[in-house]
Coordinates of C-alpha atoms in Angstrom, one line a residue:
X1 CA -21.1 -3.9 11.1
X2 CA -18.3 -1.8 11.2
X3 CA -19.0 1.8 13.1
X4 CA -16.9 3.7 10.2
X5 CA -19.2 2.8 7.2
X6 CA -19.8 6.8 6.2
X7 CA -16.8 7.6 5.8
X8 CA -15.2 8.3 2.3
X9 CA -12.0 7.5 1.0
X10 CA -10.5 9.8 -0.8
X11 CA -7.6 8.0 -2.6
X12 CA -7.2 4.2 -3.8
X13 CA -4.3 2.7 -4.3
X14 CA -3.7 0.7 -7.6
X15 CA -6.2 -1.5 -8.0
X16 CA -7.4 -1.4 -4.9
X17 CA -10.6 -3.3 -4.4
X18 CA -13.4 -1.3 -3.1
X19 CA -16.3 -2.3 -0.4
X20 CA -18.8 -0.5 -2.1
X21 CA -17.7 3.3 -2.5
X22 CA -16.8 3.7 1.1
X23 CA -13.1 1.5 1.8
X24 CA -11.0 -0.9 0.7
X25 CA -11.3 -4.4 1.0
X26 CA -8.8 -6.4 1.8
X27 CA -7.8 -9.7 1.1
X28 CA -5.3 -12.2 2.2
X29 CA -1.8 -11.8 0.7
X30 CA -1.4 -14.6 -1.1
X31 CA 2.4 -14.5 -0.9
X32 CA 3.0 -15.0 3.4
X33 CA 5.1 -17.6 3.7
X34 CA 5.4 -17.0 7.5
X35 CA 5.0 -14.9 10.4
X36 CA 2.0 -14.8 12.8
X37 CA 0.1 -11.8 12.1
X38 CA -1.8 -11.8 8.6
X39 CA -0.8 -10.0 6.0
X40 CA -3.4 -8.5 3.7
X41 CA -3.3 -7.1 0.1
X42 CA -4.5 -3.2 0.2
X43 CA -3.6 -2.7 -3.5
X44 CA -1.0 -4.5 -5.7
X45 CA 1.9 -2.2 -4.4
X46 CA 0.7 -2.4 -0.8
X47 CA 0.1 -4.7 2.1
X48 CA -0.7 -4.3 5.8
X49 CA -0.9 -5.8 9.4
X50 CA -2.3 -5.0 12.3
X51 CA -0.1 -2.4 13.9
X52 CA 1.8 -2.4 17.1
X53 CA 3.4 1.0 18.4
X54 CA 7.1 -0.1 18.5
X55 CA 7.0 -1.4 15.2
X56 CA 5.5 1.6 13.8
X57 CA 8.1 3.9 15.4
X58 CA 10.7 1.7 14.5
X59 CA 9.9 2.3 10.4
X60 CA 9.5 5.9 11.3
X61 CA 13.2 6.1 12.9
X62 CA 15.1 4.0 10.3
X63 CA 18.3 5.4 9.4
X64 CA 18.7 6.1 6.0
X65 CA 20.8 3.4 4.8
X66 CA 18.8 0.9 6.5
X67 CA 15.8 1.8 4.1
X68 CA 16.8 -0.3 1.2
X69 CA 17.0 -3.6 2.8
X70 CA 13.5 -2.5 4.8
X71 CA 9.7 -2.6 2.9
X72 CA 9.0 1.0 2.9
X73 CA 6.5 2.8 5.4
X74 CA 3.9 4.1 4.0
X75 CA 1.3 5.4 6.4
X76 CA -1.8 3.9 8.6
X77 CA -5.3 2.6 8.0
X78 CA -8.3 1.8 10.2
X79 CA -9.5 -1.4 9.3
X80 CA -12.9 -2.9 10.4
X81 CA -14.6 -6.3 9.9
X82 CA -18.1 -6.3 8.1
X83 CA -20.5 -9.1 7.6
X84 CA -21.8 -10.0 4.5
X85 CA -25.6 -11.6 3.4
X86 CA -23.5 -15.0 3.8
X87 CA -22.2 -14.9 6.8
X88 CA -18.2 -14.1 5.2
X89 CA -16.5 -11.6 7.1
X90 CA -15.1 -9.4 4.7
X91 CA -11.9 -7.1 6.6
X92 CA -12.5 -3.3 5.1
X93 CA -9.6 -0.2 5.2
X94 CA -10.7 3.0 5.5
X95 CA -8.8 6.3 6.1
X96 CA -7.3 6.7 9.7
X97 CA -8.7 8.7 11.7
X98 CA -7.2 9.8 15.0
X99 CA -8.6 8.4 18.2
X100 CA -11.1 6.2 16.4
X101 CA -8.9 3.1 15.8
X102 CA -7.3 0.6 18.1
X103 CA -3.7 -1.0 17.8
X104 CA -3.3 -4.2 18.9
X105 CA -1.7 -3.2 22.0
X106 CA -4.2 -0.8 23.2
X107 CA -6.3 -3.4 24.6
X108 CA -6.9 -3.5 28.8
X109 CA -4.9 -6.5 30.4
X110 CA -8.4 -7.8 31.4
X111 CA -9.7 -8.4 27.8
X112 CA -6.3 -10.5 27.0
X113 CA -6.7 -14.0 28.2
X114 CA -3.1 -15.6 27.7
X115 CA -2.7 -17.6 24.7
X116 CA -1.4 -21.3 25.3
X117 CA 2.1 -22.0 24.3
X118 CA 2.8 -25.7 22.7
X119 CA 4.8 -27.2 19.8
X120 CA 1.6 -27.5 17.8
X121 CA 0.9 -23.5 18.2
X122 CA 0.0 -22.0 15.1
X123 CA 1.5 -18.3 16.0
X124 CA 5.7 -17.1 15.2
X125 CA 7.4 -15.1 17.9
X126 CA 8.6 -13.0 15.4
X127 CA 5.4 -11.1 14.8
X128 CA 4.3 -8.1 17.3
X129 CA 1.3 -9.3 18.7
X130 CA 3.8 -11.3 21.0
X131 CA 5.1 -8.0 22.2
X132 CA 4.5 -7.7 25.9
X133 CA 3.1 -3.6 25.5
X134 CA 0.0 -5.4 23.7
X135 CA -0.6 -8.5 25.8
X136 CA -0.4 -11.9 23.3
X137 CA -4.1 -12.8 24.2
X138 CA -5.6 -11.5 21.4
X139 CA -4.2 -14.1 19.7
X140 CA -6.1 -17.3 20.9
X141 CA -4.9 -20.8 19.6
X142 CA -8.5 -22.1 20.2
X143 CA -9.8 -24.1 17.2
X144 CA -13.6 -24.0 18.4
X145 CA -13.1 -20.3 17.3
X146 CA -11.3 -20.8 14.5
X147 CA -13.9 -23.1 13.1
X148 CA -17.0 -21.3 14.3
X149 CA -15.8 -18.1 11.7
X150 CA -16.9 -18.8 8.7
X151 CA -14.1 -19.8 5.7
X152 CA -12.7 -16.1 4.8
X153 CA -13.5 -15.4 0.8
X154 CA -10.3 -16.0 -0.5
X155 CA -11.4 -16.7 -4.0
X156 CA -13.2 -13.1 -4.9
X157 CA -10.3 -11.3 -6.7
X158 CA -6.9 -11.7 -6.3
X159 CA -5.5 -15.2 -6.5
X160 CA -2.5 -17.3 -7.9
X161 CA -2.1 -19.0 -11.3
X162 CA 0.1 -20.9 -9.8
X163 CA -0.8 -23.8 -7.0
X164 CA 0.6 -24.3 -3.8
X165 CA 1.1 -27.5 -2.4
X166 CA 2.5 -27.8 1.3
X167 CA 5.6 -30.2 1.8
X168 CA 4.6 -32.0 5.2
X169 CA 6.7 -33.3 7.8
X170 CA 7.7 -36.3 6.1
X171 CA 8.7 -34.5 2.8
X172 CA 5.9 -35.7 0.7
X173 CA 3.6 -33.6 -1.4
X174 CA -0.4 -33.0 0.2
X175 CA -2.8 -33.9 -1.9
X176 CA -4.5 -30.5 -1.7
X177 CA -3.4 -27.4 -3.8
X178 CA -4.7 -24.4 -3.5
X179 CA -4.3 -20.8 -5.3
X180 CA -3.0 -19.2 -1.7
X181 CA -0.1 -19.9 0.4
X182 CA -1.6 -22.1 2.9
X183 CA 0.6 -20.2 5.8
X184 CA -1.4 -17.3 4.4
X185 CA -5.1 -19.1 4.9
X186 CA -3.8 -20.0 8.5
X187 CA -2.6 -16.7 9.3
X188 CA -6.0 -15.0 7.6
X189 CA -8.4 -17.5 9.2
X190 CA -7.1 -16.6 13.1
X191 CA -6.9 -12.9 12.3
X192 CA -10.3 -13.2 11.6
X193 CA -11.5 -15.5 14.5
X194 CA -9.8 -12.8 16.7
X195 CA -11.4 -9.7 15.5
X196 CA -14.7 -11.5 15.5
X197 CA -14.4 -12.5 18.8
X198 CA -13.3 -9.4 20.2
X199 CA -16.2 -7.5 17.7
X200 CA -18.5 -6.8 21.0
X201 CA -15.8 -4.5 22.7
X202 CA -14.0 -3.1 19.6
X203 CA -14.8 -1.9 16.4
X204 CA -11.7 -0.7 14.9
X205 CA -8.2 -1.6 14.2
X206 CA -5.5 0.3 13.0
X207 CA -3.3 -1.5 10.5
X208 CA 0.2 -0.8 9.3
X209 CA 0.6 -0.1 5.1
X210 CA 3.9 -1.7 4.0
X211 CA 5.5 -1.7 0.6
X212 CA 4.4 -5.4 -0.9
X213 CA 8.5 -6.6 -1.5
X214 CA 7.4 -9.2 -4.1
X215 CA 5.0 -6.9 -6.6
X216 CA 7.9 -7.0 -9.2
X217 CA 8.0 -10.7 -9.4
X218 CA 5.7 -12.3 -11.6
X219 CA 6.5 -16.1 -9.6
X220 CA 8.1 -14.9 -6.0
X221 CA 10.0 -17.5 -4.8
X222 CA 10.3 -16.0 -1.3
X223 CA 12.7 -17.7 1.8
X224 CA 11.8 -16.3 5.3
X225 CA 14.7 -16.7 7.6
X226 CA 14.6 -15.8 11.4
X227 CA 17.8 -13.9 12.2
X228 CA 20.1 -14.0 15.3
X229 CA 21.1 -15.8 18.0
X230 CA 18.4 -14.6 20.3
X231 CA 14.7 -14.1 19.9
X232 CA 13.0 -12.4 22.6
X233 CA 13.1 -9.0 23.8
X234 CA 14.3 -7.1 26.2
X235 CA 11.4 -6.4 27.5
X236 CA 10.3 -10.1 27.9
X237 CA 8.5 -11.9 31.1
X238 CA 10.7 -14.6 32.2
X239 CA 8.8 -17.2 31.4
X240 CA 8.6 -16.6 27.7
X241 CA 12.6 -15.2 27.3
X242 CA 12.9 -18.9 28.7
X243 CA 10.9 -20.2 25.5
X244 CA 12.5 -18.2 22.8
X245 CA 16.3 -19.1 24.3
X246 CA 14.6 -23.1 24.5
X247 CA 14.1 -22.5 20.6
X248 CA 17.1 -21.1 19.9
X249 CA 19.2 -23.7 21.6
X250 CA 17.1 -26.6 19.8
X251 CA 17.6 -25.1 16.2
X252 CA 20.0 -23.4 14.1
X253 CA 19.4 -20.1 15.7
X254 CA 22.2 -20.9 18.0
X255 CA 24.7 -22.9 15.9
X256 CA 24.2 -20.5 12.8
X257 CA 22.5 -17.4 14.2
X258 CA 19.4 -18.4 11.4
X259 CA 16.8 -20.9 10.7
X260 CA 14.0 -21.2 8.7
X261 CA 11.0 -19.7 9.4
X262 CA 9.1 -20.6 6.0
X263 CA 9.3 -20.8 1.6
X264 CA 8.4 -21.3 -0.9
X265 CA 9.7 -22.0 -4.4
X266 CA 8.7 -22.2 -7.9
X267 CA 9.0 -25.3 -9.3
X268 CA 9.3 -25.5 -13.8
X269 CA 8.9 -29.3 -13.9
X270 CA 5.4 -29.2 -12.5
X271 CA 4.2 -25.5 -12.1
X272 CA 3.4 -25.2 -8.7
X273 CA 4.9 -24.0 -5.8
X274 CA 6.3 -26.3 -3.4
X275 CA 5.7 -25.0 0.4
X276 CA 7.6 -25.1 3.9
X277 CA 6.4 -23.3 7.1
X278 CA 8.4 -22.3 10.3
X279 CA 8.0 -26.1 12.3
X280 CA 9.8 -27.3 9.5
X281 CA 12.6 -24.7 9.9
X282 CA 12.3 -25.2 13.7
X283 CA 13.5 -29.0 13.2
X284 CA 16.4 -28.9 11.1
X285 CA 20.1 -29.5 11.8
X286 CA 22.6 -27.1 10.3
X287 CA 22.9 -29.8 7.4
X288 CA 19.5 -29.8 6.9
X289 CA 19.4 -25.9 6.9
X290 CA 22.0 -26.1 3.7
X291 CA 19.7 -29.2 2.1
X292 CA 16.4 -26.1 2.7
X293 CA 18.6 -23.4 1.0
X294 CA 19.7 -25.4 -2.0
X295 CA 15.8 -26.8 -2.1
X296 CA 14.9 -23.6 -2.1
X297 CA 17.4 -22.3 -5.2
X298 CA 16.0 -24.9 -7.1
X299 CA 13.1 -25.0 -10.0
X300 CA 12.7 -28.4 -10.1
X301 CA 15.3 -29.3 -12.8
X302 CA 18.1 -27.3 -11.7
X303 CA 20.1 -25.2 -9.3
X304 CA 19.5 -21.6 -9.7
X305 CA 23.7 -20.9 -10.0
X306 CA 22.7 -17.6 -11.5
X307 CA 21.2 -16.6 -8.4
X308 CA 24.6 -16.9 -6.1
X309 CA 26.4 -13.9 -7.1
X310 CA 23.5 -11.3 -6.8
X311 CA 22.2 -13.1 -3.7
X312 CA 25.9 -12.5 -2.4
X313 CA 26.0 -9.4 -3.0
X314 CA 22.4 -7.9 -1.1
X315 CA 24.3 -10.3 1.9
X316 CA 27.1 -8.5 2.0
X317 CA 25.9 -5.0 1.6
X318 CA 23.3 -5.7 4.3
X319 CA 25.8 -6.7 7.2
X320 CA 28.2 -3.8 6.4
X321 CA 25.7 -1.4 6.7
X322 CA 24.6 -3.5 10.2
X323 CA 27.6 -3.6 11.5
X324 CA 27.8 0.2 11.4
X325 CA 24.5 0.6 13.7
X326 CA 25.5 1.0 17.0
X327 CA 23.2 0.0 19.6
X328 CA 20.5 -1.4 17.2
X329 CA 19.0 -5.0 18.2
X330 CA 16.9 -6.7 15.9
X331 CA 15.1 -9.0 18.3
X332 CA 12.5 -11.7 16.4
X333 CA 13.2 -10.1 13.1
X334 CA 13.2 -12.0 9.8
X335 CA 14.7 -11.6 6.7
X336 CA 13.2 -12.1 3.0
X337 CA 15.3 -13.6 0.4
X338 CA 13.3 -12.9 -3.1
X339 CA 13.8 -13.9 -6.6
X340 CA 11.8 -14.7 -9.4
X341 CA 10.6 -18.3 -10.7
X342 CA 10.1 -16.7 -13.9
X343 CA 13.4 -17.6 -15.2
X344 CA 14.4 -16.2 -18.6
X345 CA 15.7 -19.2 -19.6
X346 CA 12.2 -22.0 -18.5
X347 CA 12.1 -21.6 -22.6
X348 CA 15.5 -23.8 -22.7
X349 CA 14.4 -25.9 -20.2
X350 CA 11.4 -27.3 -21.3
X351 CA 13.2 -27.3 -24.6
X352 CA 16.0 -29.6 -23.3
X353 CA 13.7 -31.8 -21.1
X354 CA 11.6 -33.2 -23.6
X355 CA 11.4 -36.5 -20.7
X356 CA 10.1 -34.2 -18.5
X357 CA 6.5 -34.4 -19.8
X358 CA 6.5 -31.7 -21.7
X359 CA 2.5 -31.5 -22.2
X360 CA 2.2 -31.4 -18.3
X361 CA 5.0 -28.8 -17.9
X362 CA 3.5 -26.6 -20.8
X363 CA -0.1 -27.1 -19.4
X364 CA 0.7 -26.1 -15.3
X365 CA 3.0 -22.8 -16.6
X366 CA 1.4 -19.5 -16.3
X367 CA 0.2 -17.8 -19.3
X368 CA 3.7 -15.5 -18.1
X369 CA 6.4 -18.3 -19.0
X370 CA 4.3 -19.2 -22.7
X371 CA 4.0 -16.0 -23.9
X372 CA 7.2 -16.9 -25.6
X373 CA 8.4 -13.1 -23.9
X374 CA 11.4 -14.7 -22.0
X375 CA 14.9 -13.6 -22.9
X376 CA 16.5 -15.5 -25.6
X377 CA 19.1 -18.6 -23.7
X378 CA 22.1 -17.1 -22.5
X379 CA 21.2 -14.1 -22.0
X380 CA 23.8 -12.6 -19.2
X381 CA 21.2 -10.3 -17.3
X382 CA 22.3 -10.8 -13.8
X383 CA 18.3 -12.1 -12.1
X384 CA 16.9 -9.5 -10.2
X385 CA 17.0 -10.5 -6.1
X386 CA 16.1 -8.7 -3.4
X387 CA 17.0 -8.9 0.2
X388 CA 14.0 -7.3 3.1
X389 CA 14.5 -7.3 6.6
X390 CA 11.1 -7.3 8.5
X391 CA 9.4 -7.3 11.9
X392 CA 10.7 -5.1 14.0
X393 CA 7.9 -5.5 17.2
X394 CA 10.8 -6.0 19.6
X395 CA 13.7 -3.8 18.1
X396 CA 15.6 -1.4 19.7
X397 CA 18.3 1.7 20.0
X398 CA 20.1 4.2 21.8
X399 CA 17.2 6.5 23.1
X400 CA 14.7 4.8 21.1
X401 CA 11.1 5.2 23.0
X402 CA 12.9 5.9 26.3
X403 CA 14.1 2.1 26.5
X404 CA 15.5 1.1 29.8
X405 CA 18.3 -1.2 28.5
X406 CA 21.1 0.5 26.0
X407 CA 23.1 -2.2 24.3
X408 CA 26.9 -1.7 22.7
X409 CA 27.8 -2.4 19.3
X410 CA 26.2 -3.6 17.0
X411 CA 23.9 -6.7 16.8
X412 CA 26.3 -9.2 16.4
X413 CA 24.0 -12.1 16.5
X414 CA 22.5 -11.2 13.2
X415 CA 25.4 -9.9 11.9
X416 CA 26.9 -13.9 13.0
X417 CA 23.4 -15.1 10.5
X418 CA 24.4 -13.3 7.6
X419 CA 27.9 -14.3 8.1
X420 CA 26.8 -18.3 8.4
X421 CA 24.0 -17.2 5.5
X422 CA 27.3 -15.9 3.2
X423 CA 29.5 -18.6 4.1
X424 CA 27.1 -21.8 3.5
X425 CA 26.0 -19.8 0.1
X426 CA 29.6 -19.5 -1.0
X427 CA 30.4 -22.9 -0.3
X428 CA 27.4 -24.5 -2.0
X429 CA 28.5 -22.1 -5.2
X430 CA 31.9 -23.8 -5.0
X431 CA 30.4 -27.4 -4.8
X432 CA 28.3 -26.5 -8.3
X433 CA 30.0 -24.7 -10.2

């Protein structure tokens, strides 16, 4: 039980969910389409993760015109796990309180066996708890302790319309769909086999609140994308910068600075979302990076051309304003790609498509997309897109937390990613129009 029950919070955020009158609970976001570290729902404008020092100074230090193509930083909670008459563990927010709550990299070296490393891990570099200030054992690939925590209670309040379904490795559908990512399940289920495993030595975590980058969408289609030519940082044993350059070399990181780190996309023709995680993205040629992006600007019946120009333009706005910070190195970063599977014309599709089952089509839509509210056919609002770069666990600048190495420029092997991203974009918009 957590050690924090007494306390009060004074101020929900929007529809937050309360644990009793004391915190907010927190549930899985249902949106994660990658990373390692779980990302929770705190209210619909807000999401968190379990914190790690550089990352929160990084957010804290952003230069101004870095802030619009970042989620916005909006504080820290102390989250603890609590038991319920069933034997759930429920995760619960509560107001930070200084000295109380641990970040992930507070724990001794002794308490952090070292995570195994294999193909079939279920963790992404990208997130902090890699970071070598907080000692990766926390998170333990062991399925005994996956599978002794209880399922999480991912069906109490905030779910999908919309199903998921998970493309596997040989690019047929699973059977099973389910109202949450599954890379969010995965990611919830460790992040709660971890705290309950650690539950006799620590009590508290601190968490990081985050602006939640898809709240405007009513169906995020959301492309995670791993940036740069290099992954680890510079502060990295050895033995794991060995690993991260070993992935580089054997995927697109190193032929196009990018690769794909996880999606997923609204599909109209049959209502759900169609799925891809990070081993997928580890395995494709720079060919089959360009088959992922047009896959993933796709609903099902046709390319999303509107989507080009406005995706174009976030691209190119993003590097120039990189390319103008010196120093910076955005090690293991990622970069969201948003838009909305709402399109205002799904009306003039289904309308056209009468072959395409139109019962089943009408049937799997969201109440959002019948409503008849969509914007009359050719309507010439430009889609709204948005571009987020996140993770920032192994960043760096000039003078930034006393770092040892000081690097020149700026980080041109990101800078090299949007340039591939820009160029195969441009192309695939001259092949369709």
């Amino acid at each position: 039980m957590c050690v924090c029950q007494t306390m009060e919070v004074g101020k929900y955020g929007k529809n937050a969910t309360r644990s009793g009158d004391r915190g907010v609970l927190l549930e899985p976001f249902i949106h994660q389409v990658g990373g390692h570290s779980s990302m929770m729902r705190y209210d619909d404008h807000t999401v968190c993760k379990p914190l790690i020092t550089r990352e929160q100074r990084f957010y804290e230090s952003l230069p101004p015109e870095m802030k619009e193509f970042t989620p916005e930083y909006k504080g820290v909670v102390s989250v603890c796990f609590e038991g319920d008459s069933d034997g759930y563990i429920n995760l619960v927010a509560y107001p930070y309180v200084e000295n109380e709550a641990l970040e992930q990299d507070d724990m001794p070296e002794r308490d952090q066996p070292r995570r195994k490393h294999s193909r079939r891990s279920l963790h992404r570099s990208s997130s902090g708890t890699e970071h070598k200030e907080e000692k990766p054992g926390l998170a333990s690939d062991s399925s005994e302790s996956i599978q002794e925590t209880k399922s999480p209670r991912v069906d109490l309040h905030i779910h999908s319309d919309v199903p998921f379904q998970m493309l596997d490795g040989n690019s047929g559908l699973s059977s099973e769909k389910i109202s949450y990512n599954p890379w969010s399940l995965r990611c919830h289920k460790q992040q709660l086999s971890r705290m309950r495993s650690e539950s006799k030595d620590r009590k508290l975590y601190k968490f990081l609140l985050l602006e939640n980058v898809v709240h405007h969408f009513k169906l995020p289609c959301v492309l995670d994308l791993k940036m740069g030519t290099r992954q680890h940082g510079d502060d990295a044993s050895e033995e794991k910068a060995a690993r991260q350059m070993k992935k580089c070399e054997q995927s697109t990181s190193a032929t196009l600075g990018v690769r794909v780190c996880g999606m997923q996309v609204y599909q109209l023709d049959t209502g759900h979302y169609l799925c891809r995680n990070k081993y997928y993205g580890r395995g494709l040629s720079i060919e089959g990076f360009r088959n992922a992006l047009y896959q993933y600007l796709h609903n099902g019946i046709e390319l999303r051309k509107d989507l080009f120009e406005p995706v174009l333009a976030k691209l190119r706005s993003l590097k120039a304003v990189l390319e103008r910070q010196a120093s910076y190195r955005f090690y293991s970063s990622s970069l969201l790609i948003i838009y909305d599977g709402k399109d205002s014309r799904a009306g003039m599709f289904v309308e056209r498509r009468p072959e395409m089952c139109l019962k089943r089509v009408d049937s799997s839509l969201p109440e959002s997309l019948q409503d008849g509210s969509s914007t009359e056919p050719g309507s010439s609002a430009q889609p709204k897109v948005d571009v987020r770069m996140i993770d920032f666990a192994h960043s760096t600048f000039k003078g930034f937390r006393d770092d040892p190495t000081v690097h020149d420029g700026p980080d041109m092997g990101y800078v090299f990613g949007l340039e591939s991203l820009i160029n195969i974009m441009e192309q695939m918009r001259e092949e369709n129009q």
